[in-house]
Amino acid sequence: MIEIENITKRYDKQTVVNDVSMVVEPRTIAAIVGTSGSGKTTLLRMINRLVEPTSGTIKLDGVDNHSLPDYELRRSIGYAIQGHGLFPHRTVAQNIATVPLLLGWDRERIDERVDELLKLFQLDPADFGPRYPHELSGGQQQRVGVARALAAKPNVLLMDEPFGALDPIIRTKAQEDLLAIQKHFGTTIILVTHDMEEAVHLGHKIAVMDGGKLVQYARPAEILAKPASSFVETLVGSSERPFRLLSLGRVGDAVEKGSAEGEAIPADASQRDALAELLWTGKPALPVKDTDGKALGRVTVDGLVKLAARPA
Amino acid sequence: MKVFLPAALRIVLLVLLVAFIVYPGWFEPLFKPLTENNAPAIYNQGSLLSLTLQHLGTVAVATIAAIVVAISLAILVTRPFGAEFLPLSRSLVNIGQTFPPVAVLALAVPAVGFGEKPTLIALFLYGLLPIFENALTGLTTLPANVVEAARGAGMTNRQKLLRVELPLSLPVILAGIRLSVVISLATATIGSTVAAKTLGEVIIAGLISNNLAFVVQGGLIVAGLAVFIYDGLMALERVAARRMGQTVS
């Protein structure tokens, strides 16, 4: 759990983060969204004390983050940044081993952990471990960057625009990987992004920042349905709203009784993808199957359109 | 063929250089035409081998001292607490460079006497600037997100310096050392004017007795040493840079 209490950061007379309070529940993802200069990155960097706050406190699992020397605190918190920041003079395996090495783990345990993480990120340890970062593709570098951040099994992972430098296809894949890994380790993640789409997709809760202030902190559905200000509304994008709302729901929750012709849609696909499939195939309804391939019913355009309407 | 030819050329030249230093007598016929009045064609007032070793020793001592001081200085002024000293240290090192080595020798002799010491002082002062400037460039142009990642991973300032900043600046620092060594190799010859044992002795003996053969011998050995050391350090730099995916032109 991360408790941010009345945090303020001023540089000279300029207030970058203004009296922000929020709580991130354990094992959830909080996405901080805002335009550049909104203070979102500064807020993130105050959690691992790369920036020292002017006033206010931040508690991690109930412990003030000033109760440790800053470097020890940072070793206990994962940190992944845009453009990965891998050490170019160290191999992939050495990069991932950075924090465990600082913590003084023994060789065997480090090697085991590096192998485990590389496999988890679908990189063959024997092939990729000895390579240097410049020998990897952008997507692979980004995965190694996240693997390095997770190496010492931190409870908290901070991510600053981690997917910013990736092309759209690799980006989607990286987001899926992150969700899977978050589930696997149960890590609490705070992710800074300027992309509302990404925030809605990844965040259990979304914090919208503007001019150093926390404008709204709520679940994605609520942000979409009841934006707290016109700024939030603009950020959500009114033409995208219904589709973003649908992207939050699973097809399994929109199943109706009956049957339909055509290729079945898996129940764990998003409702948005289902609607897209319906519109594209020109059919009013398609069958739905669960992961075992068992038919569950059907999903209809009319049903989805109702779900896309503004919640009361 | 492309790789083979330069390598073969280097080996042949190296063998020639070593042979000449160890057995200069073999090359007497080559130098005979440069002498007049039956003067000796090969330097006969000492062993070329021991002069070469002393020459290299002097350069090594001065360069190592310059490396230690210049890099420490560069580290100091790139830390937050030392930033104020950046302009001062820059001008100090620049002064070292604007002083002609001969003038340093002339000033140093009354203070420390004749021999090795004034030469070491001149070479040391002369070697500082290239190393300092390059170390400074290396340490101030590191990729920001890499340094940020080092801090974010929980490295202390010392760990960040030793594990990330210095290794990353290594190719640039090596380039500075290379320049410094080559300058020192050449400059060390004038140390012989104040009785330092260097290859300058051979050149000066030639100038005094109007023996062109001596001058050419001394000059050739110094030039040969400079070429090989330059070449070797360049290769080292390339290795350091290639690991990071950079290329050295």
Coordinates of C-alpha atoms in Angstrom, one line a residue:
Chain A
M1 CA 0.0 0.0 0.0
I2 CA 1.2 3.5 -0.9
E3 CA -0.1 6.4 1.1
I4 CA 0.7 9.8 -0.3
E5 CA -0.3 12.5 2.2
N6 CA -0.4 16.3 1.4
I7 CA 2.7 16.1 -0.8
T8 CA 4.0 19.4 -2.2
K9 CA 7.1 20.2 -4.2
R10 CA 8.2 23.7 -4.9
Y11 CA 11.2 24.8 -6.9
D12 CA 11.9 28.4 -5.9
K13 CA 8.5 29.9 -6.3
Q14 CA 7.1 27.5 -8.7
T15 CA 4.9 24.8 -7.3
V16 CA 5.3 21.6 -9.3
V17 CA 3.2 19.3 -7.1
N18 CA 0.6 20.9 -5.0
D19 CA -0.8 19.2 -1.9
V20 CA -1.5 15.8 -3.5
S21 CA -3.0 13.0 -1.4
M22 CA -3.9 9.6 -2.7
V23 CA -3.8 5.9 -1.6
V24 CA -2.8 3.1 -3.8
E25 CA -4.2 -0.2 -2.7
P26 CA -1.8 -3.2 -2.5
R27 CA -1.5 -5.4 -5.6
T28 CA -3.2 -2.8 -7.9
I29 CA -2.1 -0.6 -10.7
A30 CA -2.5 3.1 -10.4
A31 CA -2.0 5.2 -13.5
I32 CA -1.1 8.8 -13.2
V33 CA -2.2 10.7 -16.3
G34 CA -1.5 14.3 -17.2
T35 CA 0.0 16.6 -19.8
S36 CA 3.7 17.4 -19.7
G37 CA 4.4 19.8 -16.8
S38 CA 1.5 18.5 -14.8
G39 CA 3.8 17.2 -12.1
K40 CA 3.1 13.5 -12.6
T41 CA 6.7 12.5 -13.0
T42 CA 7.8 14.6 -10.0
L43 CA 5.1 13.0 -7.9
L44 CA 6.3 9.5 -9.0
R45 CA 10.0 10.4 -8.3
M46 CA 9.1 11.6 -4.8
I47 CA 8.0 8.0 -3.9
N48 CA 11.5 6.6 -4.3
R49 CA 13.0 10.0 -3.3
L50 CA 14.8 10.8 -6.5
V51 CA 13.1 14.1 -5.7
E52 CA 12.7 15.3 -2.1
P53 CA 9.3 16.8 -1.3
T54 CA 9.0 20.3 0.1
S55 CA 6.3 19.1 2.5
G56 CA 4.1 16.1 3.2
T57 CA 4.8 12.4 3.7
I58 CA 4.7 9.2 1.7
K59 CA 4.3 5.9 3.4
L60 CA 5.0 2.5 1.9
D61 CA 3.1 -0.3 3.8
G62 CA 2.7 2.1 6.7
V63 CA 6.4 3.0 6.9
D64 CA 7.6 6.6 6.1
N65 CA 9.9 6.5 3.1
H66 CA 12.3 8.8 5.0
S67 CA 13.0 6.2 7.6
L68 CA 15.7 4.6 5.4
P69 CA 18.7 6.1 3.6
D70 CA 17.5 7.0 0.1
Y71 CA 19.7 4.4 -1.7
E72 CA 18.4 1.6 0.5
L73 CA 14.8 2.8 -0.1
R74 CA 15.4 2.7 -3.9
R75 CA 16.8 -0.8 -3.8
S76 CA 13.4 -1.9 -2.3
I77 CA 11.4 -0.2 -5.1
G78 CA 11.4 -1.2 -8.7
Y79 CA 12.0 1.7 -11.2
A80 CA 11.5 1.5 -14.9
I81 CA 11.8 4.5 -17.2
Q82 CA 11.2 5.6 -20.7
G83 CA 13.9 4.5 -23.1
H84 CA 14.7 1.7 -20.6
G85 CA 18.0 3.3 -19.3
L86 CA 19.9 0.0 -19.5
F87 CA 23.6 0.2 -18.8
P88 CA 25.2 -0.1 -22.2
H89 CA 28.5 -1.5 -20.9
R90 CA 26.9 -4.4 -19.1
T91 CA 25.3 -7.5 -20.5
V92 CA 21.5 -8.2 -20.2
A93 CA 22.2 -10.6 -17.4
Q94 CA 24.4 -8.1 -15.6
N95 CA 21.8 -5.4 -16.1
I96 CA 19.1 -7.5 -14.5
A97 CA 21.4 -8.4 -11.7
T98 CA 22.0 -4.8 -10.7
V99 CA 19.8 -4.5 -7.6
P100 CA 20.3 -8.1 -6.3
L101 CA 24.1 -7.4 -6.6
L102 CA 23.7 -4.2 -4.6
L103 CA 21.7 -6.1 -2.0
G104 CA 24.5 -8.6 -1.7
W105 CA 22.6 -11.7 -2.9
D106 CA 24.9 -14.7 -3.5
R107 CA 25.9 -15.6 -7.1
E108 CA 23.6 -18.7 -7.3
R109 CA 20.5 -16.9 -6.2
I110 CA 21.2 -14.0 -8.6
D111 CA 21.7 -16.4 -11.6
E112 CA 18.5 -18.2 -10.8
R113 CA 16.5 -15.0 -10.5
V114 CA 17.9 -13.6 -13.8
D115 CA 17.0 -16.8 -15.6
E116 CA 13.6 -16.8 -14.1
L117 CA 12.9 -13.2 -15.2
L118 CA 14.3 -13.7 -18.7
K119 CA 12.1 -16.7 -19.2
L120 CA 9.1 -14.8 -17.8
F121 CA 9.7 -12.1 -20.4
Q122 CA 10.1 -14.7 -23.2
L123 CA 13.8 -14.2 -23.7
D124 CA 16.0 -17.3 -23.8
P125 CA 18.5 -16.9 -21.0
A126 CA 21.3 -18.7 -22.8
D127 CA 20.8 -16.5 -25.9
F128 CA 20.0 -13.1 -24.4
G129 CA 21.8 -13.2 -21.1
P130 CA 25.3 -12.6 -22.5
R131 CA 24.2 -10.0 -25.1
Y132 CA 24.7 -6.2 -24.7
P133 CA 21.7 -3.9 -24.7
H134 CA 22.6 -2.4 -28.1
E135 CA 22.2 -5.9 -29.6
L136 CA 18.5 -6.0 -28.7
S137 CA 15.4 -4.6 -30.4
G138 CA 13.5 -1.8 -28.8
G139 CA 10.8 -4.1 -27.5
Q140 CA 13.4 -6.5 -26.0
Q141 CA 15.3 -3.6 -24.4
Q142 CA 12.1 -2.4 -22.8
R143 CA 11.4 -5.9 -21.4
V144 CA 14.9 -6.2 -20.0
G145 CA 14.3 -2.7 -18.4
V146 CA 11.2 -4.0 -16.6
A147 CA 12.9 -7.3 -15.7
R148 CA 15.7 -5.3 -14.1
A149 CA 13.2 -3.2 -12.1
L150 CA 11.6 -6.4 -10.8
A151 CA 14.8 -8.3 -10.1
A152 CA 14.9 -7.9 -6.3
K153 CA 11.2 -8.8 -6.0
P154 CA 10.0 -5.3 -5.0
N155 CA 6.5 -4.9 -3.6
V156 CA 6.2 -1.6 -5.4
L157 CA 7.1 -0.9 -9.0
L158 CA 7.3 2.7 -10.3
M159 CA 7.1 3.2 -14.1
D160 CA 7.7 6.4 -15.9
E161 CA 6.3 6.2 -19.4
P162 CA 7.8 2.8 -19.8
F163 CA 6.2 2.2 -23.2
G164 CA 6.6 5.7 -24.6
A165 CA 9.4 4.8 -27.0
L166 CA 7.7 1.7 -28.5
D167 CA 5.7 1.3 -31.7
P168 CA 2.0 0.6 -31.3
I169 CA 2.2 -3.1 -31.9
I170 CA 5.0 -3.8 -29.5
R171 CA 3.4 -1.4 -27.1
T172 CA 0.2 -3.4 -26.9
K173 CA 2.2 -6.6 -26.4
A174 CA 4.2 -4.9 -23.6
Q175 CA 1.1 -3.8 -21.9
E176 CA -0.4 -7.3 -21.9
D177 CA 2.9 -8.6 -20.6
L178 CA 2.8 -6.1 -17.8
L179 CA -0.7 -7.1 -16.8
A180 CA 0.3 -10.7 -16.7
I181 CA 3.4 -10.1 -14.6
Q182 CA 1.5 -7.8 -12.2
K183 CA -1.0 -10.7 -11.7
H184 CA 1.9 -13.2 -11.3
F185 CA 3.9 -11.3 -8.7
G186 CA 1.1 -9.2 -7.1
T187 CA 3.2 -6.1 -7.4
T188 CA 1.8 -2.7 -6.6
I189 CA 2.4 -0.5 -9.7
I190 CA 2.3 3.2 -10.1
L191 CA 2.6 4.1 -13.8
V192 CA 3.0 7.5 -15.2
T193 CA 1.6 8.1 -18.8
H194 CA 0.2 10.8 -20.9
D195 CA -1.9 8.3 -22.8
M196 CA -5.5 8.0 -21.4
E197 CA -6.0 4.9 -23.5
E198 CA -3.0 3.2 -21.7
A199 CA -4.3 4.4 -18.4
V200 CA -7.8 3.0 -18.9
H201 CA -6.4 -0.2 -20.2
L202 CA -3.9 -0.8 -17.4
G203 CA -5.1 1.1 -14.3
H204 CA -7.3 -0.2 -11.6
K205 CA -7.5 3.4 -10.7
I206 CA -6.5 6.5 -12.6
A207 CA -5.1 9.7 -11.1
V208 CA -5.5 12.8 -13.3
M209 CA -3.0 15.6 -12.7
D210 CA -3.2 19.1 -14.0
G211 CA -0.9 22.0 -13.0
G212 CA 0.5 20.1 -10.0
K213 CA -2.9 19.3 -8.6
L214 CA -4.6 16.0 -8.4
V215 CA -7.9 16.7 -10.2
Q216 CA -9.5 13.3 -10.0
Y217 CA -8.6 9.9 -8.6
A218 CA -11.1 7.2 -9.4
R219 CA -11.8 3.9 -11.1
P220 CA -11.6 4.2 -15.0
A221 CA -15.3 3.7 -15.4
E222 CA -16.0 6.6 -13.1
I223 CA -13.4 8.8 -14.8
L224 CA -15.1 8.1 -18.1
A225 CA -18.6 8.5 -16.9
K226 CA -18.2 11.4 -14.5
P227 CA -15.1 13.5 -15.3
A228 CA -14.5 15.9 -12.5
S229 CA -13.6 18.8 -14.7
S230 CA -13.6 19.9 -18.3
F231 CA -9.8 19.1 -18.3
V232 CA -10.5 15.5 -17.4
E233 CA -13.2 15.4 -20.1
T234 CA -10.8 16.7 -22.7
L235 CA -8.2 14.2 -21.7
V236 CA -10.7 11.4 -21.9
G237 CA -11.7 12.6 -25.4
S238 CA -15.5 12.8 -25.9
S239 CA -15.5 10.9 -29.2
E240 CA -13.6 8.0 -27.6
R241 CA -15.6 7.7 -24.4
P242 CA -18.1 5.0 -25.3
F243 CA -15.3 2.8 -26.8
R244 CA -13.1 3.2 -23.8
L245 CA -16.0 2.3 -21.5
L246 CA -16.5 -0.9 -23.5
S247 CA -12.8 -1.7 -23.4
L248 CA -13.1 -2.0 -19.6
G249 CA -15.7 -4.8 -19.8
R250 CA -15.2 -8.4 -20.8
V251 CA -17.4 -10.2 -23.4
G252 CA -18.3 -12.7 -20.7
D253 CA -20.3 -10.0 -18.9
A254 CA -22.3 -9.1 -22.0
V255 CA -23.4 -12.6 -23.0
E256 CA -27.1 -13.0 -23.9
K257 CA -29.0 -16.2 -24.3
G258 CA -29.4 -17.6 -27.7
S259 CA -27.1 -18.7 -30.5
A260 CA -25.6 -17.0 -33.6
E261 CA -23.7 -17.9 -36.7
G262 CA -20.1 -17.1 -37.3
E263 CA -16.7 -17.4 -35.6
A264 CA -17.0 -17.5 -31.8
I265 CA -15.5 -14.7 -29.7
P266 CA -13.6 -15.7 -26.5
A267 CA -15.3 -14.7 -23.3
D268 CA -12.2 -12.9 -22.0
A269 CA -11.9 -10.6 -25.0
S270 CA -12.9 -6.9 -24.3
Q271 CA -16.4 -5.8 -25.2
R272 CA -14.7 -3.2 -27.4
D273 CA -13.0 -5.8 -29.5
A274 CA -16.3 -7.7 -29.7
L275 CA -18.1 -4.7 -31.0
A276 CA -15.4 -4.0 -33.5
E277 CA -15.7 -7.6 -34.7
L278 CA -19.5 -7.4 -35.0
L279 CA -19.3 -4.1 -36.9
W280 CA -16.6 -5.4 -39.2
T281 CA -18.3 -8.7 -40.0
G282 CA -21.6 -6.9 -40.5
K283 CA -23.5 -9.4 -38.3
P284 CA -26.0 -8.4 -35.6
A285 CA -24.7 -11.2 -33.3
L286 CA -21.8 -13.6 -32.8
P287 CA -21.5 -16.7 -30.6
V288 CA -19.3 -16.5 -27.4
K289 CA -17.2 -19.4 -26.1
D290 CA -15.2 -19.8 -22.9
T291 CA -11.5 -20.7 -22.7
D292 CA -12.3 -24.4 -23.1
G293 CA -14.2 -23.7 -26.3
K294 CA -17.6 -24.3 -24.7
A295 CA -20.4 -22.2 -26.2
L296 CA -21.8 -19.6 -23.6
G297 CA -24.4 -17.8 -25.7
R298 CA -24.1 -14.8 -28.0
V299 CA -23.1 -11.2 -28.0
T300 CA -25.2 -8.6 -29.9
V301 CA -24.6 -5.2 -31.3
D302 CA -27.7 -3.9 -29.6
G303 CA -26.5 -5.3 -26.2
L304 CA -23.1 -3.7 -26.5
V305 CA -24.4 -0.4 -27.7
K306 CA -26.5 -0.2 -24.5
L307 CA -23.4 -1.0 -22.4
A308 CA -21.5 1.8 -24.2
A309 CA -24.1 4.5 -23.1
R310 CA -23.2 6.9 -20.3
P311 CA -23.8 5.1 -17.0
A312 CA -26.5 6.7 -14.9
Chain B
M1 CA 43.5 -9.4 -47.1
K2 CA 42.1 -6.2 -45.6
V3 CA 42.9 -7.2 -42.1
F4 CA 46.0 -9.1 -42.9
L5 CA 48.0 -6.3 -44.6
P6 CA 48.0 -3.7 -41.8
A7 CA 48.7 -6.4 -39.3
A8 CA 51.7 -7.7 -41.3
L9 CA 53.0 -4.2 -41.8
R10 CA 52.8 -3.6 -38.0
I11 CA 54.6 -6.8 -37.2
V12 CA 57.4 -6.0 -39.7
L13 CA 57.8 -2.5 -38.4
L14 CA 57.8 -3.6 -34.8
V15 CA 60.5 -6.3 -35.5
L16 CA 62.6 -3.7 -37.3
L17 CA 62.2 -1.2 -34.4
V18 CA 63.1 -3.8 -31.7
A19 CA 66.0 -5.1 -33.8
F20 CA 67.4 -1.6 -34.2
I21 CA 67.1 -0.8 -30.5
V22 CA 68.8 -4.0 -29.4
Y23 CA 71.3 -4.5 -32.2
P24 CA 71.9 -1.1 -33.8
G25 CA 75.2 -2.4 -35.3
W26 CA 73.3 -4.4 -37.9
F27 CA 72.0 -1.2 -39.4
E28 CA 75.4 0.6 -39.7
P29 CA 75.5 0.5 -43.5
L30 CA 72.2 2.3 -43.7
F31 CA 73.4 5.2 -41.7
K32 CA 76.9 5.4 -43.0
P33 CA 76.0 7.7 -45.9
L34 CA 74.6 10.3 -43.4
T35 CA 78.0 10.8 -41.7
E36 CA 81.0 12.9 -42.7
N37 CA 84.7 12.6 -41.9
N38 CA 84.4 9.0 -40.9
A39 CA 82.3 9.9 -37.9
P40 CA 80.6 6.9 -36.2
A41 CA 77.3 6.0 -37.9
I42 CA 75.7 4.4 -34.8
Y43 CA 75.4 6.1 -31.5
N44 CA 78.3 5.1 -29.4
Q45 CA 78.1 7.0 -26.1
G46 CA 75.6 4.6 -24.5
S47 CA 73.2 1.8 -25.2
L48 CA 70.2 2.6 -27.3
L49 CA 68.2 0.0 -25.4
S50 CA 68.8 1.4 -22.0
L51 CA 68.1 5.0 -23.2
T52 CA 64.8 3.7 -24.8
L53 CA 63.8 2.0 -21.6
Q54 CA 64.6 5.1 -19.6
H55 CA 62.7 7.3 -22.1
L56 CA 59.7 5.1 -21.8
G57 CA 60.0 4.9 -18.0
T58 CA 60.1 8.7 -17.7
V59 CA 57.0 9.0 -19.9
A60 CA 55.2 6.3 -18.0
V61 CA 55.8 7.9 -14.6
A62 CA 54.8 11.3 -15.8
T63 CA 51.7 10.0 -17.6
I64 CA 50.5 7.9 -14.7
A65 CA 50.8 10.9 -12.3
A66 CA 49.0 13.0 -14.9
I67 CA 46.2 10.4 -15.2
V68 CA 45.7 10.2 -11.5
V69 CA 45.6 13.9 -11.0
A70 CA 43.6 14.8 -14.1
I71 CA 40.9 12.1 -13.5
S72 CA 40.6 12.9 -9.8
L73 CA 40.2 16.6 -10.7
A74 CA 37.6 15.8 -13.3
I75 CA 35.7 13.6 -10.9
L76 CA 35.9 16.3 -8.2
V77 CA 34.6 19.1 -10.4
T78 CA 31.7 17.0 -11.8
R79 CA 30.3 16.2 -8.3
P80 CA 27.8 18.7 -6.9
F81 CA 30.1 19.9 -4.1
G82 CA 33.0 20.5 -6.5
A83 CA 31.2 22.3 -9.3
E84 CA 32.4 25.6 -8.1
F85 CA 36.0 24.6 -8.8
L86 CA 35.3 23.8 -12.4
P87 CA 36.4 27.1 -13.9
L88 CA 39.4 27.3 -11.6
S89 CA 40.7 23.8 -12.4
R90 CA 40.1 24.4 -16.1
S91 CA 42.3 27.5 -16.1
L92 CA 45.0 25.8 -13.9
V93 CA 45.3 23.0 -16.3
N94 CA 45.2 25.3 -19.3
I95 CA 48.1 27.2 -17.8
G96 CA 50.0 24.0 -17.7
Q97 CA 49.5 23.6 -21.4
T98 CA 50.4 27.2 -22.4
F99 CA 53.8 27.0 -20.7
P100 CA 56.4 25.8 -23.2
P101 CA 58.1 22.7 -21.9
V102 CA 61.4 24.3 -22.3
A103 CA 60.4 27.2 -20.1
V104 CA 59.2 24.7 -17.5
L105 CA 62.6 23.0 -17.6
A106 CA 64.4 26.3 -17.3
L107 CA 62.3 27.2 -14.2
A108 CA 62.4 23.8 -12.7
V109 CA 66.1 23.3 -12.8
P110 CA 67.0 25.9 -10.2
A111 CA 64.3 24.5 -8.0
V112 CA 64.9 20.7 -8.2
G113 CA 68.3 20.5 -9.9
F114 CA 69.4 18.8 -13.1
G115 CA 68.4 15.3 -14.2
E116 CA 65.1 13.4 -14.2
K117 CA 63.0 15.6 -12.0
P118 CA 62.6 18.8 -14.1
T119 CA 61.7 16.6 -17.1
L120 CA 59.0 14.7 -15.1
I121 CA 57.5 18.0 -13.9
A122 CA 57.3 19.3 -17.5
L123 CA 55.8 16.1 -18.9
F124 CA 53.4 15.9 -16.0
L125 CA 52.1 19.4 -16.5
Y126 CA 52.0 18.9 -20.2
G127 CA 50.1 15.7 -20.0
L128 CA 47.3 17.0 -17.7
L129 CA 45.2 19.0 -20.1
P130 CA 44.2 16.3 -22.7
I131 CA 43.3 13.8 -20.0
F132 CA 41.4 16.3 -17.9
E133 CA 39.5 17.8 -20.8
N134 CA 38.5 14.3 -22.1
A135 CA 37.6 13.0 -18.7
L136 CA 35.4 16.1 -18.2
T137 CA 33.7 15.6 -21.5
G138 CA 33.2 11.9 -20.8
L139 CA 31.7 12.6 -17.3
T140 CA 29.4 15.4 -18.4
T141 CA 28.0 13.9 -21.5
L142 CA 26.7 10.6 -20.1
P143 CA 23.2 9.6 -21.3
A144 CA 20.8 11.1 -18.7
N145 CA 18.5 8.2 -18.5
V146 CA 21.3 5.7 -17.7
V147 CA 22.6 7.8 -14.8
E148 CA 19.0 8.2 -13.7
A149 CA 18.5 4.4 -13.8
A150 CA 21.7 4.0 -11.7
R151 CA 20.3 6.3 -9.1
G152 CA 16.8 4.7 -9.3
A153 CA 18.4 1.2 -8.8
G154 CA 19.7 2.4 -5.4
M155 CA 23.4 2.9 -6.2
T156 CA 25.2 5.2 -3.8
N157 CA 27.1 8.1 -5.4
R158 CA 30.3 6.2 -5.1
Q159 CA 28.8 3.1 -6.7
K160 CA 27.3 5.2 -9.5
L161 CA 30.7 6.7 -10.2
L162 CA 32.6 3.5 -10.2
R163 CA 30.1 1.2 -11.8
V164 CA 28.4 3.4 -14.3
E165 CA 30.0 6.9 -14.9
L166 CA 33.6 5.9 -15.2
P167 CA 33.2 2.8 -17.3
L168 CA 30.9 4.7 -19.6
S169 CA 33.4 7.5 -20.0
L170 CA 36.3 5.1 -20.5
P171 CA 36.6 5.4 -24.3
V172 CA 36.8 9.2 -24.1
I173 CA 39.2 9.1 -21.2
L174 CA 41.4 6.6 -23.1
A175 CA 41.5 9.0 -26.1
G176 CA 42.8 11.7 -23.8
I177 CA 45.5 9.4 -22.4
R178 CA 46.5 8.5 -25.9
L179 CA 47.0 12.1 -26.9
S180 CA 48.9 12.8 -23.7
V181 CA 51.3 9.9 -24.1
V182 CA 52.2 10.8 -27.6
I183 CA 52.9 14.4 -26.7
S184 CA 55.0 13.3 -23.8
L185 CA 57.0 10.8 -25.9
A186 CA 58.0 13.6 -28.2
T187 CA 58.5 16.2 -25.4
A188 CA 60.6 13.9 -23.3
T189 CA 63.5 14.3 -25.8
I190 CA 64.1 17.9 -24.7
G191 CA 64.6 16.6 -21.2
S192 CA 68.1 15.6 -22.2
T193 CA 69.0 19.3 -22.3
V194 CA 68.9 19.2 -18.5
A195 CA 70.6 15.8 -18.3
A196 CA 67.7 13.5 -18.1
K197 CA 68.4 10.1 -19.6
T198 CA 66.1 10.0 -22.6
L199 CA 66.5 9.4 -26.4
G200 CA 67.0 13.1 -26.7
E201 CA 70.6 12.4 -25.8
V202 CA 71.1 10.7 -29.1
I203 CA 69.6 13.6 -31.0
I204 CA 71.5 16.3 -29.0
A205 CA 74.8 14.4 -29.5
G206 CA 74.1 14.4 -33.2
L207 CA 73.4 18.1 -33.2
I208 CA 76.5 19.0 -31.3
S209 CA 78.9 16.9 -33.4
N210 CA 77.1 17.7 -36.6
N211 CA 76.3 14.0 -37.1
L212 CA 73.0 13.6 -39.0
A213 CA 73.0 9.8 -38.5
F214 CA 72.6 10.3 -34.7
V215 CA 69.8 12.8 -35.1
V216 CA 67.9 10.5 -37.5
Q217 CA 68.4 7.4 -35.2
G218 CA 67.0 9.2 -32.1
G219 CA 64.2 10.7 -34.1
L220 CA 63.2 7.4 -35.7
I221 CA 63.1 5.5 -32.5
V222 CA 60.9 8.1 -30.8
A223 CA 58.6 8.3 -33.8
G224 CA 58.4 4.5 -33.9
L225 CA 57.5 4.3 -30.2
A226 CA 54.9 7.0 -30.6
V227 CA 53.2 5.2 -33.6
F228 CA 53.0 1.8 -31.8
I229 CA 51.8 3.2 -28.5
Y230 CA 49.2 5.3 -30.3
D231 CA 48.1 2.3 -32.3
G232 CA 47.8 0.1 -29.2
L233 CA 45.8 2.6 -27.2
M234 CA 43.5 3.2 -30.1
A235 CA 42.8 -0.6 -30.2
L236 CA 42.1 -0.6 -26.5
E237 CA 39.7 2.3 -27.0
R238 CA 37.9 0.5 -29.8
V239 CA 37.4 -2.6 -27.6
A240 CA 36.0 -0.4 -24.8
A241 CA 33.6 1.4 -27.2
R242 CA 32.5 -1.6 -29.2
R243 CA 31.1 -3.2 -26.1
M244 CA 28.7 -0.3 -25.8
G245 CA 27.7 -0.4 -29.4
Q246 CA 29.7 2.8 -30.2
T247 CA 32.3 3.2 -32.9
V248 CA 35.5 5.1 -32.7
S249 CA 36.5 6.9 -35.9

